XYZ file of C-alpha atoms in Angstrom:
626
model
C 0.122 -0.090 -0.009
C 1.291 3.568 -0.766
C -0.219 6.703 0.292
C -1.433 9.319 -2.124
C -0.758 13.070 -1.040
C -4.249 13.401 0.398
C -3.828 10.563 2.712
C -6.040 8.222 0.476
C -4.233 4.737 -0.212
C -3.797 2.854 -3.340
C -6.065 -0.095 -3.891
C -3.780 -3.128 -3.569
C -2.663 -4.554 -6.601
C -3.525 -8.239 -7.207
C -1.090 -10.699 -8.626
C -3.217 -10.716 -12.145
C -2.838 -6.837 -12.084
C 1.025 -7.178 -11.463
C 1.165 -9.695 -14.300
C -0.769 -7.301 -16.789
C 1.597 -4.386 -15.751
C 4.629 -6.491 -16.451
C 3.214 -7.179 -19.940
C 2.747 -3.623 -20.390
C 6.178 -2.769 -19.243
C 7.861 -5.113 -21.606
C 5.520 -4.116 -24.419
C 6.518 -0.444 -23.965
C 10.112 -1.430 -23.680
C 9.800 -3.150 -27.146
C 7.743 -0.277 -28.639
C 10.296 2.368 -27.692
C 13.477 0.289 -28.464
C 12.049 -1.281 -31.692
C 14.305 -4.302 -31.068
C 11.482 -6.154 -33.032
C 8.680 -4.515 -35.107
C 5.808 -3.139 -33.286
C 3.371 -5.348 -34.840
C 5.327 -8.418 -33.969
C 5.484 -7.067 -30.408
C 1.607 -6.865 -30.570
C 1.374 -10.612 -31.775
C 3.601 -11.506 -28.514
C 1.136 -9.653 -26.531
C -1.713 -11.653 -27.778
C 0.142 -15.016 -27.188
C 1.077 -13.839 -23.652
C -2.515 -12.793 -22.807
C -3.796 -16.078 -24.265
C -1.437 -18.327 -22.229
C -1.676 -16.824 -18.888
C -4.915 -18.312 -17.856
C -4.474 -21.946 -19.302
C -0.768 -22.176 -18.475
C -0.263 -20.299 -15.236
C -3.975 -20.405 -13.807
C -4.065 -16.652 -13.506
C -7.267 -14.773 -14.225
C -6.452 -11.718 -15.883
C -9.932 -11.182 -17.409
C -9.016 -12.452 -20.750
C -9.662 -15.880 -22.023
C -7.727 -17.249 -25.343
C -10.737 -16.387 -27.279
C -10.620 -12.796 -25.917
C -6.941 -12.496 -26.585
C -7.698 -12.589 -30.358
C -10.767 -10.563 -30.394
C -9.022 -7.517 -31.315
C -9.266 -8.948 -34.956
C -12.974 -8.563 -34.787
C -13.040 -5.333 -33.104
C -15.161 -3.029 -34.958
C -12.213 -0.307 -34.826
C -9.758 -2.699 -36.372
C -12.179 -3.799 -39.228
C -13.288 -0.175 -39.914
C -9.708 0.764 -40.240
C -9.072 -1.979 -42.830
C -11.962 -0.682 -44.816
C -10.845 2.975 -44.533
C -7.315 1.965 -46.048
C -9.204 0.461 -48.791
C -11.320 3.306 -49.371
C -8.517 5.616 -49.403
C -6.828 3.672 -52.130
C -9.923 4.146 -54.138
C -9.811 7.924 -53.915
C -6.063 7.927 -54.569
C -6.472 6.356 -57.815
C -8.894 8.924 -58.937
C -5.934 11.188 -59.507
C -7.490 14.084 -57.462
C -4.810 14.366 -54.917
C -2.014 14.486 -57.620
C -4.110 16.901 -59.570
C -4.381 19.284 -56.598
C -0.509 19.096 -56.076
C -0.045 20.371 -59.704
C -2.264 23.172 -58.969
C -0.302 24.306 -55.960
C 2.654 25.331 -57.943
C 0.689 27.834 -59.922
C -0.880 29.275 -56.924
C 2.375 29.891 -54.869
C 4.040 31.697 -57.765
C 7.382 31.583 -55.851
C 6.226 32.999 -52.604
C 7.404 31.565 -49.290
C 4.397 32.277 -47.286
C 2.093 31.174 -50.110
C 4.008 27.906 -50.408
C 3.476 27.073 -46.743
C -0.040 28.311 -46.728
C -0.754 26.190 -49.749
C 0.940 23.068 -48.136
C -0.801 23.243 -44.841
C -3.850 24.495 -46.148
C -4.754 21.666 -48.451
C -3.197 18.735 -46.642
C -5.040 19.192 -43.346
C -8.792 19.299 -44.742
C -7.873 16.305 -46.990
C -6.441 14.236 -44.255
C -9.917 14.540 -42.601
C -11.317 12.105 -44.994
C -8.419 10.262 -46.547
C -5.752 8.226 -44.649
C -2.876 10.849 -44.183
C -0.093 8.474 -45.053
C -0.794 8.071 -48.765
C -1.684 11.843 -48.738
C 1.845 12.727 -47.366
C 3.422 10.197 -49.702
C 2.146 11.898 -52.684
C 2.617 15.230 -51.419
C 6.447 14.873 -50.568
C 7.817 15.079 -54.038
C 5.332 17.853 -55.008
C 6.045 19.972 -51.782
C 9.569 19.498 -52.562
C 9.080 20.733 -56.178
C 7.273 23.760 -54.731
C 10.304 24.673 -52.401
C 12.586 24.508 -55.285
C 10.274 26.778 -57.416
C 10.071 29.033 -54.614
C 13.850 28.950 -53.861
C 13.062 27.440 -50.488
C 14.781 24.857 -48.391
C 12.393 21.768 -48.709
C 13.044 21.454 -44.745
C 10.794 24.412 -44.415
C 7.782 22.893 -46.083
C 7.959 19.040 -45.237
C 7.557 19.074 -41.371
C 4.561 21.491 -41.706
C 3.216 19.117 -44.277
C 3.257 16.217 -41.659
C 1.916 18.366 -38.936
C -0.878 19.580 -41.072
C -1.898 16.012 -42.115
C -1.868 15.078 -38.262
C -3.865 17.952 -37.512
C -6.566 17.182 -40.226
C -7.044 13.743 -38.405
C -8.913 15.579 -35.752
C -11.584 16.513 -38.039
C -13.741 13.421 -38.328
C -14.270 10.002 -36.912
C -12.583 8.481 -39.903
C -9.549 10.999 -39.662
C -7.288 8.542 -37.759
C -7.296 5.178 -36.275
C -7.276 6.485 -32.887
C -10.620 8.319 -33.278
C -12.246 4.929 -34.223
C -10.528 3.243 -31.211
C -11.930 6.005 -29.103
C -15.419 5.513 -30.400
C -15.131 1.955 -29.691
C -14.103 2.428 -25.979
C -16.979 5.069 -25.817
C -19.357 2.284 -26.580
C -17.818 -0.367 -24.401
C -16.897 1.901 -21.187
C -19.518 4.626 -20.904
C -23.111 3.817 -20.182
C -25.574 4.918 -22.656
C -22.990 5.688 -25.412
C -23.093 3.883 -28.568
C -19.908 5.367 -29.863
C -18.853 8.587 -31.334
C -20.695 10.197 -34.376
C -18.995 10.993 -37.556
C -19.044 14.704 -37.011
C -19.673 14.899 -33.386
C -16.307 16.355 -32.468
C -15.698 18.255 -35.667
C -16.289 21.809 -34.118
C -13.268 21.327 -31.874
C -11.371 19.421 -34.571
C -11.811 22.538 -36.760
C -10.600 24.736 -33.837
C -7.499 22.657 -33.320
C -6.648 22.696 -37.283
C -7.205 26.484 -37.457
C -5.083 27.033 -34.168
C -2.460 24.488 -35.555
C -2.160 26.015 -39.046
C -1.960 29.472 -37.523
C 1.012 28.284 -35.472
C 2.665 26.685 -38.454
C 2.396 29.818 -40.554
C 3.608 32.232 -37.706
C 5.700 30.796 -34.813
C 6.356 27.386 -36.334
C 7.657 28.971 -39.590
C 10.365 30.731 -37.674
C 11.320 27.712 -35.698
C 11.396 25.148 -38.609
C 15.057 24.824 -39.656
C 16.388 24.968 -43.376
C 18.429 21.914 -43.071
C 18.821 21.244 -46.765
C 19.940 24.190 -48.881
C 17.487 25.528 -51.444
C 18.192 23.739 -54.843
C 20.798 21.648 -53.426
C 22.521 19.340 -55.779
C 21.707 15.668 -54.587
C 25.549 14.605 -54.964
C 26.353 17.380 -52.545
C 23.526 16.715 -50.308
C 24.789 13.125 -49.633
C 28.378 14.202 -49.767
C 29.268 11.884 -52.647
C 31.734 14.160 -54.410
C 34.592 11.684 -53.413
C 32.443 8.595 -54.218
C 31.726 9.395 -57.687
C 34.209 9.951 -60.481
C 34.974 9.894 -64.208
C 37.568 7.677 -65.524
C 38.585 7.451 -69.061
C 39.428 4.087 -70.833
C 43.057 4.234 -72.167
C 44.149 2.062 -75.342
C 46.073 -0.419 -73.333
C 43.301 -0.956 -70.705
C 42.260 -4.593 -70.283
C 38.568 -3.357 -70.234
C 38.796 -2.662 -73.936
C 36.570 -5.137 -75.848
C 34.646 -6.208 -72.748
C 31.308 -5.105 -71.677
C 30.515 -3.436 -68.453
C 28.367 -6.294 -67.409
C 31.404 -8.590 -67.779
C 33.459 -7.019 -65.016
C 33.982 -9.511 -62.565
C 34.002 -8.736 -58.829
C 37.585 -9.204 -58.014
C 38.550 -6.595 -60.567
C 35.708 -4.190 -59.580
C 35.861 -4.794 -55.959
C 33.850 -1.913 -54.161
C 33.249 -0.126 -57.290
C 29.929 0.148 -59.478
C 29.876 1.473 -62.945
C 26.751 3.580 -63.426
C 27.174 5.041 -67.118
C 29.271 4.471 -70.162
C 29.845 7.819 -72.237
C 30.910 7.742 -75.853
C 31.000 10.768 -77.781
C 27.543 12.384 -77.331
C 25.869 9.038 -76.292
C 25.148 7.906 -72.678
C 24.384 4.314 -71.796
C 23.249 3.044 -68.316
C 25.445 0.428 -67.014
C 25.239 -2.388 -66.618
C 22.146 -2.369 -68.857
C 23.927 -2.093 -72.104
C 25.762 -4.771 -74.224
C 28.309 -2.277 -75.936
C 31.877 -3.436 -75.782
C 34.243 -0.861 -74.038
C 36.387 1.081 -76.369
C 39.243 3.374 -75.717
C 38.429 6.912 -75.154
C 35.119 5.827 -73.458
C 34.193 7.482 -70.114
C 32.955 5.564 -67.218
C 30.863 7.126 -64.324
C 31.724 4.960 -61.140
C 30.520 4.874 -57.699
C 32.798 3.744 -54.787
C 34.918 4.841 -51.998
C 37.906 6.894 -53.028
C 40.333 4.105 -52.341
C 38.250 1.642 -54.358
C 37.986 3.911 -57.186
C 41.648 4.554 -57.225
C 42.502 0.713 -57.094
C 39.883 0.155 -59.874
C 41.599 2.911 -62.049
C 45.170 1.538 -61.574
C 44.138 -2.081 -61.950
C 42.390 -1.151 -65.362
C 44.809 1.375 -66.644
C 42.103 4.205 -66.511
C 42.849 8.053 -66.522
C 41.023 10.128 -63.828
C 39.407 13.280 -64.959
C 39.582 15.312 -62.025
C 38.397 18.465 -63.583
C 35.087 16.998 -64.789
C 33.217 16.350 -61.224
C 30.257 14.200 -61.202
C 27.127 16.288 -60.189
C 23.524 15.489 -60.224
C 23.257 16.949 -63.768
C 25.422 13.947 -65.036
C 22.296 11.650 -64.405
C 19.395 14.198 -64.842
C 20.484 15.692 -68.165
C 21.480 12.192 -69.843
C 19.239 11.002 -72.448
C 18.230 7.770 -70.549
C 15.288 6.755 -68.399
C 17.596 6.713 -65.369
C 17.802 9.573 -62.794
C 18.773 10.100 -59.219
C 15.839 9.998 -56.645
C 15.597 10.147 -52.965
C 13.237 7.389 -51.420
C 12.048 6.805 -47.852
C 11.494 3.564 -46.285
C 8.118 3.362 -44.925
C 7.064 1.687 -41.683
C 5.049 -0.945 -43.671
C 7.795 -1.508 -46.171
C 8.664 -5.091 -46.874
C 12.236 -3.930 -47.103
C 12.273 -3.281 -43.318
C 14.737 -5.754 -41.660
C 16.495 -6.880 -44.874
C 19.883 -5.711 -46.085
C 20.038 -3.793 -49.251
C 21.310 -6.936 -51.118
C 18.556 -8.787 -49.638
C 15.849 -6.516 -51.204
C 17.185 -7.469 -54.693
C 15.906 -4.013 -55.847
C 18.926 -3.745 -58.242
C 18.022 -6.985 -59.716
C 14.343 -6.502 -59.933
C 13.895 -2.762 -60.203
C 17.289 -1.652 -61.575
C 17.724 0.635 -58.628
C 21.202 1.125 -57.429
C 21.534 2.417 -53.886
C 24.440 5.069 -53.720
C 23.852 6.450 -50.110
C 21.618 6.142 -47.118
C 20.799 8.911 -44.604
C 19.683 7.492 -41.312
C 18.982 10.035 -38.387
C 21.553 12.568 -39.625
C 24.189 9.846 -40.389
C 25.434 9.225 -44.049
C 26.353 5.772 -44.936
C 28.096 5.556 -48.299
C 30.079 2.373 -48.123
C 29.449 -1.343 -47.923
C 25.735 -0.420 -48.576
C 24.715 -4.094 -49.540
C 25.222 -5.093 -45.895
C 23.245 -2.371 -44.288
C 20.014 -3.383 -42.837
C 17.208 -1.095 -43.678
C 15.197 0.538 -40.917
C 11.829 2.501 -41.408
C 12.636 6.188 -41.930
C 15.842 5.634 -43.812
C 16.383 7.893 -46.736
C 18.107 6.258 -49.747
C 19.704 8.043 -52.780
C 19.478 5.763 -55.675
C 19.809 5.676 -59.419
C 16.632 4.246 -60.949
C 14.475 4.366 -64.116
C 11.322 6.226 -64.060
C 9.276 3.162 -64.284
C 10.698 2.097 -61.031
C 9.744 5.313 -59.381
C 6.223 4.674 -60.324
C 6.424 1.070 -59.109
C 7.725 2.198 -55.715
C 5.137 4.830 -55.235
C 2.343 2.490 -56.064
C 3.369 -0.467 -53.811
C 4.230 1.746 -51.063
C 7.621 -0.212 -50.458
C 9.555 3.144 -50.854
C 8.232 6.539 -51.003
C 10.098 8.459 -53.768
C 10.691 11.923 -52.210
C 12.702 13.611 -54.829
C 11.291 16.437 -56.578
C 13.497 16.287 -59.694
C 11.913 13.174 -60.690
C 8.592 15.053 -60.852
C 9.621 18.374 -62.445
C 7.711 17.323 -65.548
C 4.490 17.784 -63.484
C 5.192 21.522 -63.555
C 6.233 21.884 -67.004
C 3.873 19.668 -68.810
C 0.079 19.891 -69.540
C -1.885 19.266 -66.292
C -4.206 16.904 -68.049
C -1.252 14.763 -69.137
C 0.778 14.572 -65.991
C -2.127 14.240 -63.581
C -5.087 12.688 -65.368
C -8.423 12.020 -63.570
C -9.676 8.528 -63.921
C -12.843 8.199 -65.805
C -14.350 6.678 -62.631
C -13.461 9.688 -60.532
C -17.149 10.778 -60.011
C -18.223 7.304 -59.025
C -15.393 6.918 -56.489
C -16.190 10.385 -54.970
C -19.606 9.639 -54.767
C -19.291 6.307 -52.928
C -16.908 7.946 -50.439
C -19.463 10.684 -49.964
C -22.101 8.162 -49.534
C -20.121 6.191 -46.671
C -19.615 9.390 -45.016
C -23.265 10.623 -45.167
C -24.628 7.060 -44.148
C -22.138 6.728 -41.316
C -22.974 10.463 -40.231
C -26.641 9.922 -40.292
C -26.199 6.711 -38.139
C -28.099 4.666 -40.796
C -25.846 1.690 -40.341
C -22.566 1.480 -38.109
C -19.561 2.875 -39.799
C -17.850 -0.493 -40.046
C -20.737 -1.635 -42.193
C -20.737 1.715 -44.253
C -17.131 1.359 -44.937
C -17.194 -2.055 -46.340
C -20.247 -1.247 -48.232
C -18.110 1.460 -49.829
C -15.162 -0.962 -50.421
C -17.739 -3.291 -52.252
C -19.006 -0.477 -54.286
C -15.678 0.506 -55.526
C -14.540 -2.997 -56.341
C -17.809 -3.898 -58.381
C -17.677 -0.490 -60.241
C -14.112 -0.887 -61.256
C -12.724 2.163 -59.166
C -10.550 -0.354 -57.172
C -9.248 -3.852 -57.878
C -9.411 -6.373 -55.241
C -5.472 -6.729 -55.372
C -5.005 -3.001 -54.941
C -7.580 -3.052 -52.091
C -5.427 -5.594 -50.117
C -2.317 -4.080 -50.899
C -3.431 -0.673 -49.647
C -3.880 -2.037 -45.946
C -1.182 -1.427 -43.484
C -1.303 -4.850 -42.052
C 1.262 -3.870 -39.409
C -1.087 -1.466 -38.042
C -3.958 -3.918 -37.988
C -1.858 -6.396 -36.106
C -0.828 -3.748 -33.746
C -4.301 -2.858 -33.054
C -5.376 -6.406 -32.686
C -2.570 -6.928 -30.095
C -2.967 -3.785 -27.814
C -6.830 -3.782 -27.609
C -7.075 -7.057 -25.327
C -4.120 -5.606 -23.262
C -6.152 -2.496 -22.483
C -9.124 -4.669 -21.586
C -6.932 -6.945 -19.332
C -5.765 -3.714 -17.501
C -9.313 -2.673 -17.041
C -10.504 -6.169 -15.821
C -7.656 -6.568 -13.188
C -7.903 -3.061 -11.636
C -4.819 -1.921 -13.071
C -6.426 1.117 -14.706
C -7.845 2.007 -11.286
C -4.589 2.134 -9.572
C -3.188 4.426 -12.260
C -6.405 6.530 -12.301
C -5.975 7.150 -8.396
C -2.518 8.702 -9.070
C -4.264 11.040 -11.609
C -6.979 11.708 -9.169
C -4.639 12.731 -6.387
C -3.900 15.847 -8.505
C -7.170 17.104 -7.672
C -5.458 18.141 -4.239
C -3.649 20.938 -6.026
C -5.242 21.538 -9.284
C -8.981 22.250 -10.114
C -10.927 19.712 -12.232
C -10.182 21.557 -15.439
C -6.388 21.288 -14.424
C -6.592 17.456 -14.034
C -8.219 17.387 -17.432
C -5.206 19.300 -18.797
C -2.730 17.039 -17.021
C -4.349 13.915 -18.613
C -3.927 15.506 -21.951
C -0.172 16.485 -21.328
C 0.525 12.925 -19.935
C -1.190 11.225 -22.966
C 0.643 13.361 -25.383
C 4.156 12.773 -23.974
C 3.473 8.870 -23.921
C 2.076 9.053 -27.610
C 5.353 10.508 -28.600
C 7.246 7.859 -27.171
C 5.162 4.695 -28.105
C 2.473 4.664 -30.936
C -0.653 6.849 -30.571
C -2.754 3.510 -30.881
C -1.020 1.664 -27.783
C -1.339 5.143 -26.103
C -5.035 5.279 -26.511
C -5.625 1.802 -25.504
C -3.829 2.151 -22.254
C -4.763 5.718 -21.405
C -8.661 5.725 -22.037
C -9.510 3.188 -19.253
C -7.401 5.258 -17.054
C -9.025 8.390 -17.967
C -12.624 7.168 -17.673
C -11.935 5.439 -14.363
C -10.302 8.939 -13.151
C -13.269 10.772 -14.218
C -15.610 8.337 -12.513
C -13.517 8.697 -9.214
C -13.697 12.436 -9.470
C -17.608 12.530 -10.472
C -16.425 14.203 -13.830
C -17.984 13.588 -17.270
C -16.436 10.580 -18.640
C -16.852 11.469 -22.249
C -14.944 14.769 -21.754
C -12.035 12.843 -20.412
C -12.086 10.238 -23.335
C -12.220 13.013 -25.782
C -9.079 14.588 -24.253
C -7.169 11.407 -24.534
C -8.460 11.040 -28.100
C -7.046 14.383 -29.082
C -3.867 14.128 -27.462
C -3.083 10.601 -28.785
C -3.878 11.878 -32.251
C -1.618 14.816 -32.125
C 2.175 13.475 -31.788
C 4.464 16.291 -32.779
C 7.492 16.017 -30.645
C 9.278 13.061 -32.142
C 9.807 11.514 -35.559
C 8.645 8.054 -34.060
C 5.426 9.596 -32.737
C 3.439 9.328 -35.950
C 4.317 7.704 -39.218
C 4.080 10.890 -41.419
C 6.742 12.418 -39.204
C 8.926 9.390 -40.037
C 8.337 9.943 -43.749
C 9.558 13.368 -43.781
C 12.492 12.995 -41.379
C 14.964 12.004 -43.921
C 13.877 14.026 -46.904
C 13.885 17.118 -44.688
C 17.336 16.476 -43.449
C 15.920 16.968 -39.943
C 17.506 16.118 -36.596
C 15.603 14.533 -33.875
C 15.798 17.758 -31.835
C 13.915 19.694 -34.407
C 10.759 17.748 -33.851
C 11.145 18.584 -30.264
C 11.681 22.529 -31.065
C 8.925 22.867 -33.404
C 6.498 20.308 -31.846
C 6.750 20.876 -28.335
C 5.037 24.183 -28.258
C 2.545 23.230 -30.718
C 1.694 20.123 -28.362
C 1.430 22.300 -25.377
C -0.587 24.979 -27.242
C -3.249 22.233 -28.471
C -3.323 20.553 -25.045
C -4.790 23.756 -23.736
C -6.937 24.512 -26.722
C -8.503 20.900 -26.518
C -8.810 21.028 -22.649
C -10.768 24.278 -22.836
C -12.732 23.357 -25.775
C -13.854 20.082 -24.283
C -14.743 21.884 -21.001
C -16.963 24.573 -23.020
C -18.538 22.337 -25.435
C -19.070 19.221 -23.399
C -18.651 20.360 -19.836
C -16.771 18.891 -16.928
């Protein structure tokens, strides 16, 4: 027994409650350290919860059947449907078309570029999953930065933050909203969930305040990490890792093809181009025999390049440095592009060699930026992590492939320059089924808002409609789902139920209630928001809301306060994670392309998080009461 400041004692923790807290502690440690992927941790939680009762005889309020109930939870199933619906809207071309129009609106103005970025992303993210929205907008926003002679760093962080803010507009804006709705149904008497637009007035206030911050204070705090119009070779510090070498008449390479260069001879060196007179041929995808006078563009460490040059009697051309233009201006389909490894990418956990992207997609990785560190040697042995930024030479069709599959998010504006220069009808065509897809999405929102059927049924009715009308193929529908998020949800939902069933939530709630000794009720509500926000920045928002909503509702009950108000505060705080790149997937997506440091998110995001905690708390108190 431990005493609270007001002399009240904590309720004694039972053995089952201690076991659940132990599981939570281990899960949190794994979530933060990411020793194993978060979805795998969630699977481990399911196994642990299912085994406790039959193996150890401890009743934690969860049977083996309950342990897997997260897969049938309405929130989990609804999120699957919303991923699919978002993919259907994505394929209409509307978002791409909007990105092209932004270039004309900004007309080189820094403020207009920022306003266009946040002013369009936020509202869109209220109805479409924000991850694909940010994926589409990253290269376009980067192009806006170049057109406006701005550092892309000044726009990419606001892009992510605006997408997060937009998620607070509607019930389908983010997965945490759907989870909160399910908890409201389960834990609050008389509640059937949360309406589609029930909290939209507060969400609109949060969005407006957040965008105002990004356009004023945030604009000044956001750093310009990448110079405006930076050459990619300079940006990745590859000047000493790329070189031009000329083939002499007595070189042993004469008469061979680039593809025939064996590993011992070219150890540590990759040939990227063969240049002859005015012709440029991508290597190793040419069968031309090497001739004297040919120029080879090679990649490798300085020592490896020198060894390769001496072994093969090649002349260095030091005056002719290799820049981005060597690839961009070449009459080939190959170009340099930056690409981000997403959380759901199948490449996470694989080495560059194991991905076989060079074999299958003809993409050659030249450098990797990871949390401010550049990796430029022995790249084949590097194990890829979510958030890694790759600089690769790849053909245009591979750029399209990666963006379609989501395995990599191509983030380089130079690969999309044609969008600005060409006819908008050609570069961002609308699908002939665009009106049908938009009508189906609008119907889903309307039916759910009018409470005609549960939102999970409305969502899957929309998916059915999009597939049968040809707006979305079944293969694309399945590919659109971030299954790691689904497994994460399915794993942490029963963990929250176990904490509630064993009384663990009540114990934590008592600690929160003890703050009433020194704080008014609205102060306790604000404290709940701040604590939830901090936790969400360290672990996933999904895990945070599952752990904190039972605590908040229990605390409200002990305080005699409105339970729904406390639930809403937790929902908003979980959905707005700004202070770390790992707090929200869109933050991770812009981390590498913006060249940010971890501290940049804290510097820009902490004031915004504190501001919105106050706005949300006051808004909930005024609109729903305490």
